[in-house]
Amino acid sequence: MSINHLVRENILRLTPYSSARSEYEGRAEIFLDANENPFDTGYNRYPDPLQRELKAKISALKGVAPEHIFLGNGSDEAIDLLTRIFCEPGVSHVITLPPTYGMYRVSADIADVAVKEVPLDKNFQPDVEAILAAADSHSRLLFLCSPNNPTANSFALEKVKRLAERFPGIVVVDEAYIDFSGQPGCISLLRDYPRLVVLQTFSKAWGLAGIRLGLAFASEEVIALFNKVKPPYNISQLTQEAALKALENRQQQQEWIQQILGQRALLAQFLSGLPFVQHVYPSDANFLLVKVDNPRGIYDFLVQRGIIVRDRSRVALCEGCLRITVGRPEENEQLFRVLEAFGLKRER
Ligand SMILES: *Cc1c(COP(=O)(O)O)cnc(C)c1O
């Protein structure tokens, strides 16, 4: 079944920017077509607009054909493009499940697209029936963040599948934290669900937030739409090179993940023992959501000692909570010491 009925009309009609370069690659030696500086700096030429070498490597790693992969300037670009491809301002809406990642709403707000919020249930799981009840023919995107930021849990795969089957629009599963999760992730579902989009990123487990590289896995039809709408050279040469280098050293990434998981367990154990900590939520991510007696007091105490965490205490369903990223061992030890000092101060 085509997804054309979900695509904005102007996007269907659009003639994308075309560069002549790709047509002649390997068949010519002198390129005087793009007004580049001819002197070699290593970066004087425009980068490959389809990042073919990088996609081939990612394809091998993920077991997904390159035609099913889009690379964006961070996942944030993929989120923004999805909003602009599928949502008609003032007519369509997207559905988010708060508490969740803030960019879904920001992208919708920029595009003047309404946001319907269907809160997670008390176990931080999607309320499938409530989501389907909120959905109609104007629902274009459903954002599922799993593992979810800031609640740190994964969504039950059965719920994701039911939504992928029954939601009338595009179902986006944001897997920014999937490498820290015990759960398998949704890439294997793509075959069965043509309206599913899976987002991943180089910003977390790969340690490359600074290069800005996000991935979207989807049907060829959705990927073709991404490619039609994206800026032609959205992934710089520098970024493509840095990502290729990282992919050559997969073992480093695996080591970081193991260290972070070890530190996450230590941090959870330590926090659970503090008298002012009410609850440490289970985590499938590289951060912990922690419910405490006096979130603002602790936050300020940490800031005064040079440690910044995220105050989520005024977010619905996260009342009283701080979100703490797992740091390097010495950073976590420093955090332990300062939190112990906070406890002592309180006793006095
Ligand atoms: C950190 C994060 C991302 C990463 O976004 P990039 O633009 O790829 O850096 C995406 N989604 C969620 C939920 C995140 O927390």
PDB file of N, CA, C and O in Angstrom, residues 248-290:
ATOM      1  N   GLU A 248      35.053   1.726  11.998  1.00  0.00           N
ATOM      2  CA  GLU A 248      36.186   0.803  11.895  1.00  0.00           C
ATOM      3  C   GLU A 248      36.622   0.283  13.257  1.00  0.00           C
ATOM      4  O   GLU A 248      37.318  -0.709  13.353  1.00  0.00           O
ATOM      5  N   ASN A 249      36.241   1.002  14.314  1.00  0.00           N
ATOM      6  CA  ASN A 249      36.650   0.601  15.652  1.00  0.00           C
ATOM      7  C   ASN A 249      35.437   0.315  16.530  1.00  0.00           C
ATOM      8  O   ASN A 249      35.196   0.961  17.537  1.00  0.00           O
ATOM      9  N   ARG A 250      34.683  -0.672  16.080  1.00  0.00           N
ATOM     10  CA  ARG A 250      33.470  -1.059  16.789  1.00  0.00           C
ATOM     11  C   ARG A 250      33.779  -1.489  18.219  1.00  0.00           C
ATOM     12  O   ARG A 250      32.980  -1.292  19.136  1.00  0.00           O
ATOM     13  N   GLN A 251      34.971  -2.076  18.390  1.00  0.00           N
ATOM     14  CA  GLN A 251      35.302  -2.602  19.715  1.00  0.00           C
ATOM     15  C   GLN A 251      35.335  -1.486  20.767  1.00  0.00           C
ATOM     16  O   GLN A 251      34.934  -1.676  21.910  1.00  0.00           O
ATOM     17  N   GLN A 252      35.820  -0.303  20.347  1.00  0.00           N
ATOM     18  CA  GLN A 252      35.846   0.835  21.266  1.00  0.00           C
ATOM     19  C   GLN A 252      34.425   1.165  21.734  1.00  0.00           C
ATOM     20  O   GLN A 252      34.182   1.382  22.917  1.00  0.00           O
ATOM     21  N   GLN A 253      33.493   1.171  20.779  1.00  0.00           N
ATOM     22  CA  GLN A 253      32.102   1.470  21.143  1.00  0.00           C
ATOM     23  C   GLN A 253      31.569   0.435  22.123  1.00  0.00           C
ATOM     24  O   GLN A 253      30.920   0.772  23.117  1.00  0.00           O
ATOM     25  N   GLN A 254      31.856  -0.851  21.849  1.00  0.00           N
ATOM     26  CA  GLN A 254      31.380  -1.922  22.731  1.00  0.00           C
ATOM     27  C   GLN A 254      31.976  -1.777  24.139  1.00  0.00           C
ATOM     28  O   GLN A 254      31.292  -1.989  25.136  1.00  0.00           O
ATOM     29  N   GLU A 255      33.246  -1.376  24.203  1.00  0.00           N
ATOM     30  CA  GLU A 255      33.875  -1.173  25.516  1.00  0.00           C
ATOM     31  C   GLU A 255      33.217  -0.037  26.287  1.00  0.00           C
ATOM     32  O   GLU A 255      32.961  -0.148  27.484  1.00  0.00           O
ATOM     33  N   TRP A 256      32.954   1.070  25.592  1.00  0.00           N
ATOM     34  CA  TRP A 256      32.281   2.193  26.264  1.00  0.00           C
ATOM     35  C   TRP A 256      30.925   1.748  26.802  1.00  0.00           C
ATOM     36  O   TRP A 256      30.557   2.074  27.929  1.00  0.00           O
ATOM     37  N   ILE A 257      30.189   1.015  25.976  1.00  0.00           N
ATOM     38  CA  ILE A 257      28.855   0.588  26.409  1.00  0.00           C
ATOM     39  C   ILE A 257      28.972  -0.266  27.676  1.00  0.00           C
ATOM     40  O   ILE A 257      28.248  -0.042  28.650  1.00  0.00           O
ATOM     41  N   GLN A 258      29.912  -1.217  27.683  1.00  0.00           N
ATOM     42  CA  GLN A 258      30.072  -2.074  28.864  1.00  0.00           C
ATOM     43  C   GLN A 258      30.442  -1.252  30.095  1.00  0.00           C
ATOM     44  O   GLN A 258      29.915  -1.478  31.185  1.00  0.00           O
ATOM     45  N   GLN A 259      31.351  -0.279  29.910  1.00  0.00           N
ATOM     46  CA  GLN A 259      31.743   0.573  31.043  1.00  0.00           C
ATOM     47  C   GLN A 259      30.564   1.383  31.553  1.00  0.00           C
ATOM     48  O   GLN A 259      30.359   1.516  32.767  1.00  0.00           O
ATOM     49  N   ILE A 260      29.802   1.935  30.629  1.00  0.00           N
ATOM     50  CA  ILE A 260      28.664   2.771  31.030  1.00  0.00           C
ATOM     51  C   ILE A 260      27.613   1.918  31.748  1.00  0.00           C
ATOM     52  O   ILE A 260      27.052   2.334  32.764  1.00  0.00           O
ATOM     53  N   LEU A 261      27.383   0.697  31.258  1.00  0.00           N
ATOM     54  CA  LEU A 261      26.410  -0.180  31.924  1.00  0.00           C
ATOM     55  C   LEU A 261      26.896  -0.543  33.332  1.00  0.00           C
ATOM     56  O   LEU A 261      26.100  -0.558  34.279  1.00  0.00           O
ATOM     57  N   GLY A 262      28.195  -0.781  33.472  1.00  0.00           N
ATOM     58  CA  GLY A 262      28.748  -1.074  34.796  1.00  0.00           C
ATOM     59  C   GLY A 262      28.593   0.111  35.738  1.00  0.00           C
ATOM     60  O   GLY A 262      28.177  -0.035  36.894  1.00  0.00           O
ATOM     61  N   GLN A 263      28.916   1.287  35.233  1.00  0.00           N
ATOM     62  CA  GLN A 263      28.796   2.504  36.037  1.00  0.00           C
ATOM     63  C   GLN A 263      27.327   2.812  36.363  1.00  0.00           C
ATOM     64  O   GLN A 263      27.014   3.302  37.448  1.00  0.00           O
ATOM     65  N   ARG A 264      26.441   2.505  35.413  1.00  0.00           N
ATOM     66  CA  ARG A 264      25.007   2.732  35.658  1.00  0.00           C
ATOM     67  C   ARG A 264      24.539   1.887  36.846  1.00  0.00           C
ATOM     68  O   ARG A 264      23.807   2.379  37.715  1.00  0.00           O
ATOM     69  N   ALA A 265      24.985   0.626  36.898  1.00  0.00           N
ATOM     70  CA  ALA A 265      24.586  -0.258  38.001  1.00  0.00           C
ATOM     71  C   ALA A 265      25.132   0.267  39.330  1.00  0.00           C
ATOM     72  O   ALA A 265      24.412   0.309  40.332  1.00  0.00           O
ATOM     73  N   LEU A 266      26.403   0.701  39.326  1.00  0.00           N
ATOM     74  CA  LEU A 266      27.008   1.256  40.539  1.00  0.00           C
ATOM     75  C   LEU A 266      26.265   2.497  41.021  1.00  0.00           C
ATOM     76  O   LEU A 266      25.961   2.648  42.203  1.00  0.00           O
ATOM     77  N   LEU A 267      25.987   3.358  40.058  1.00  0.00           N
ATOM     78  CA  LEU A 267      25.307   4.620  40.370  1.00  0.00           C
ATOM     79  C   LEU A 267      23.919   4.343  40.952  1.00  0.00           C
ATOM     80  O   LEU A 267      23.513   4.951  41.949  1.00  0.00           O
ATOM     81  N   ALA A 268      23.212   3.392  40.361  1.00  0.00           N
ATOM     82  CA  ALA A 268      21.863   3.058  40.837  1.00  0.00           C
ATOM     83  C   ALA A 268      21.926   2.527  42.267  1.00  0.00           C
ATOM     84  O   ALA A 268      21.117   2.900  43.123  1.00  0.00           O
ATOM     85  N   GLN A 269      22.907   1.668  42.514  1.00  0.00           N
ATOM     86  CA  GLN A 269      23.047   1.072  43.840  1.00  0.00           C
ATOM     87  C   GLN A 269      23.379   2.152  44.876  1.00  0.00           C
ATOM     88  O   GLN A 269      22.777   2.212  45.952  1.00  0.00           O
ATOM     89  N   PHE A 270      24.311   3.025  44.511  1.00  0.00           N
ATOM     90  CA  PHE A 270      24.709   4.091  45.427  1.00  0.00           C
ATOM     91  C   PHE A 270      23.518   5.015  45.736  1.00  0.00           C
ATOM     92  O   PHE A 270      23.239   5.320  46.904  1.00  0.00           O
ATOM     93  N   LEU A 271      22.820   5.429  44.680  1.00  0.00           N
ATOM     94  CA  LEU A 271      21.713   6.366  44.866  1.00  0.00           C
ATOM     95  C   LEU A 271      20.616   5.753  45.731  1.00  0.00           C
ATOM     96  O   LEU A 271      20.043   6.422  46.594  1.00  0.00           O
ATOM     97  N   SER A 272      20.332   4.460  45.521  1.00  0.00           N
ATOM     98  CA  SER A 272      19.265   3.794  46.284  1.00  0.00           C
ATOM     99  C   SER A 272      19.543   3.820  47.779  1.00  0.00           C
ATOM    100  O   SER A 272      18.610   3.769  48.584  1.00  0.00           O
ATOM    101  N   GLY A 273      20.820   3.903  48.144  1.00  0.00           N
ATOM    102  CA  GLY A 273      21.170   3.885  49.556  1.00  0.00           C
ATOM    103  C   GLY A 273      21.103   5.248  50.233  1.00  0.00           C
ATOM    104  O   GLY A 273      21.277   5.340  51.446  1.00  0.00           O
ATOM    105  N   LEU A 274      20.865   6.305  49.470  1.00  0.00           N
ATOM    106  CA  LEU A 274      20.843   7.640  50.079  1.00  0.00           C
ATOM    107  C   LEU A 274      19.484   7.906  50.733  1.00  0.00           C
ATOM    108  O   LEU A 274      18.447   7.564  50.162  1.00  0.00           O
ATOM    109  N   PRO A 275      19.487   8.507  51.937  1.00  0.00           N
ATOM    110  CA  PRO A 275      18.232   8.669  52.681  1.00  0.00           C
ATOM    111  C   PRO A 275      17.210   9.571  51.978  1.00  0.00           C
ATOM    112  O   PRO A 275      16.012   9.406  52.185  1.00  0.00           O
ATOM    113  N   PHE A 276      17.695  10.495  51.155  1.00  0.00           N
ATOM    114  CA  PHE A 276      16.753  11.428  50.503  1.00  0.00           C
ATOM    115  C   PHE A 276      16.317  10.947  49.111  1.00  0.00           C
ATOM    116  O   PHE A 276      15.614  11.653  48.398  1.00  0.00           O
ATOM    117  N   VAL A 277      16.756   9.751  48.723  1.00  0.00           N
ATOM    118  CA  VAL A 277      16.338   9.187  47.426  1.00  0.00           C
ATOM    119  C   VAL A 277      15.138   8.269  47.648  1.00  0.00           C
ATOM    120  O   VAL A 277      15.208   7.307  48.409  1.00  0.00           O
ATOM    121  N   GLN A 278      14.024   8.598  46.991  1.00  0.00           N
ATOM    122  CA  GLN A 278      12.812   7.792  47.156  1.00  0.00           C
ATOM    123  C   GLN A 278      12.791   6.609  46.201  1.00  0.00           C
ATOM    124  O   GLN A 278      12.320   5.530  46.539  1.00  0.00           O
ATOM    125  N   HIS A 279      13.281   6.833  44.955  1.00  0.00           N
ATOM    126  CA  HIS A 279      13.204   5.758  43.970  1.00  0.00           C
ATOM    127  C   HIS A 279      14.203   5.986  42.837  1.00  0.00           C
ATOM    128  O   HIS A 279      14.327   7.102  42.344  1.00  0.00           O
ATOM    129  N   VAL A 280      14.880   4.921  42.455  1.00  0.00           N
ATOM    130  CA  VAL A 280      15.713   4.958  41.251  1.00  0.00           C
ATOM    131  C   VAL A 280      14.989   4.091  40.228  1.00  0.00           C
ATOM    132  O   VAL A 280      14.815   2.884  40.438  1.00  0.00           O
ATOM    133  N   TYR A 281      14.538   4.697  39.154  1.00  0.00           N
ATOM    134  CA  TYR A 281      13.782   3.939  38.154  1.00  0.00           C
ATOM    135  C   TYR A 281      14.725   3.029  37.369  1.00  0.00           C
ATOM    136  O   TYR A 281      15.881   3.384  37.125  1.00  0.00           O
ATOM    137  N   PRO A 282      14.225   1.865  36.954  1.00  0.00           N
ATOM    138  CA  PRO A 282      15.059   0.978  36.123  1.00  0.00           C
ATOM    139  C   PRO A 282      15.447   1.700  34.833  1.00  0.00           C
ATOM    140  O   PRO A 282      14.657   2.490  34.307  1.00  0.00           O
ATOM    141  N   SER A 283      16.651   1.446  34.332  1.00  0.00           N
ATOM    142  CA  SER A 283      17.109   2.172  33.149  1.00  0.00           C
ATOM    143  C   SER A 283      17.584   1.239  32.047  1.00  0.00           C
ATOM    144  O   SER A 283      18.347   0.310  32.283  1.00  0.00           O
ATOM    145  N   ASP A 284      17.126   1.526  30.835  1.00  0.00           N
ATOM    146  CA  ASP A 284      17.628   0.882  29.621  1.00  0.00           C
ATOM    147  C   ASP A 284      18.482   1.870  28.827  1.00  0.00           C
ATOM    148  O   ASP A 284      18.722   1.676  27.635  1.00  0.00           O
ATOM    149  N   ALA A 285      18.900   2.965  29.489  1.00  0.00           N
ATOM    150  CA  ALA A 285      19.595   4.039  28.778  1.00  0.00           C
ATOM    151  C   ALA A 285      20.901   4.377  29.505  1.00  0.00           C
ATOM    152  O   ALA A 285      21.301   3.673  30.423  1.00  0.00           O
ATOM    153  N   ASN A 286      21.563   5.466  29.097  1.00  0.00           N
ATOM    154  CA  ASN A 286      22.822   5.846  29.754  1.00  0.00           C
ATOM    155  C   ASN A 286      22.589   6.954  30.784  1.00  0.00           C
ATOM    156  O   ASN A 286      23.446   7.783  31.021  1.00  0.00           O
ATOM    157  N   PHE A 287      21.386   6.936  31.362  1.00  0.00           N
ATOM    158  CA  PHE A 287      21.058   7.901  32.419  1.00  0.00           C
ATOM    159  C   PHE A 287      20.092   7.240  33.386  1.00  0.00           C
ATOM    160  O   PHE A 287      19.514   6.178  33.085  1.00  0.00           O
ATOM    161  N   LEU A 288      19.940   7.868  34.549  1.00  0.00           N
ATOM    162  CA  LEU A 288      19.002   7.358  35.553  1.00  0.00           C
ATOM    163  C   LEU A 288      17.996   8.450  35.891  1.00  0.00           C
ATOM    164  O   LEU A 288      18.359   9.626  36.007  1.00  0.00           O
ATOM    165  N   LEU A 289      16.756   8.060  36.040  1.00  0.00           N
ATOM    166  CA  LEU A 289      15.727   8.950  36.554  1.00  0.00           C
ATOM    167  C   LEU A 289      15.575   8.619  38.034  1.00  0.00           C
ATOM    168  O   LEU A 289      15.360   7.462  38.398  1.00  0.00           O
ATOM    169  N   VAL A 290      15.706   9.658  38.866  1.00  0.00           N
ATOM    170  CA  VAL A 290      15.775   9.436  40.309  1.00  0.00           C
ATOM    171  C   VAL A 290      14.782  10.349  41.012  1.00  0.00           C
ATOM    172  O   VAL A 290      14.809  11.570  40.830  1.00  0.00           O
TER     173      VAL A 290
END
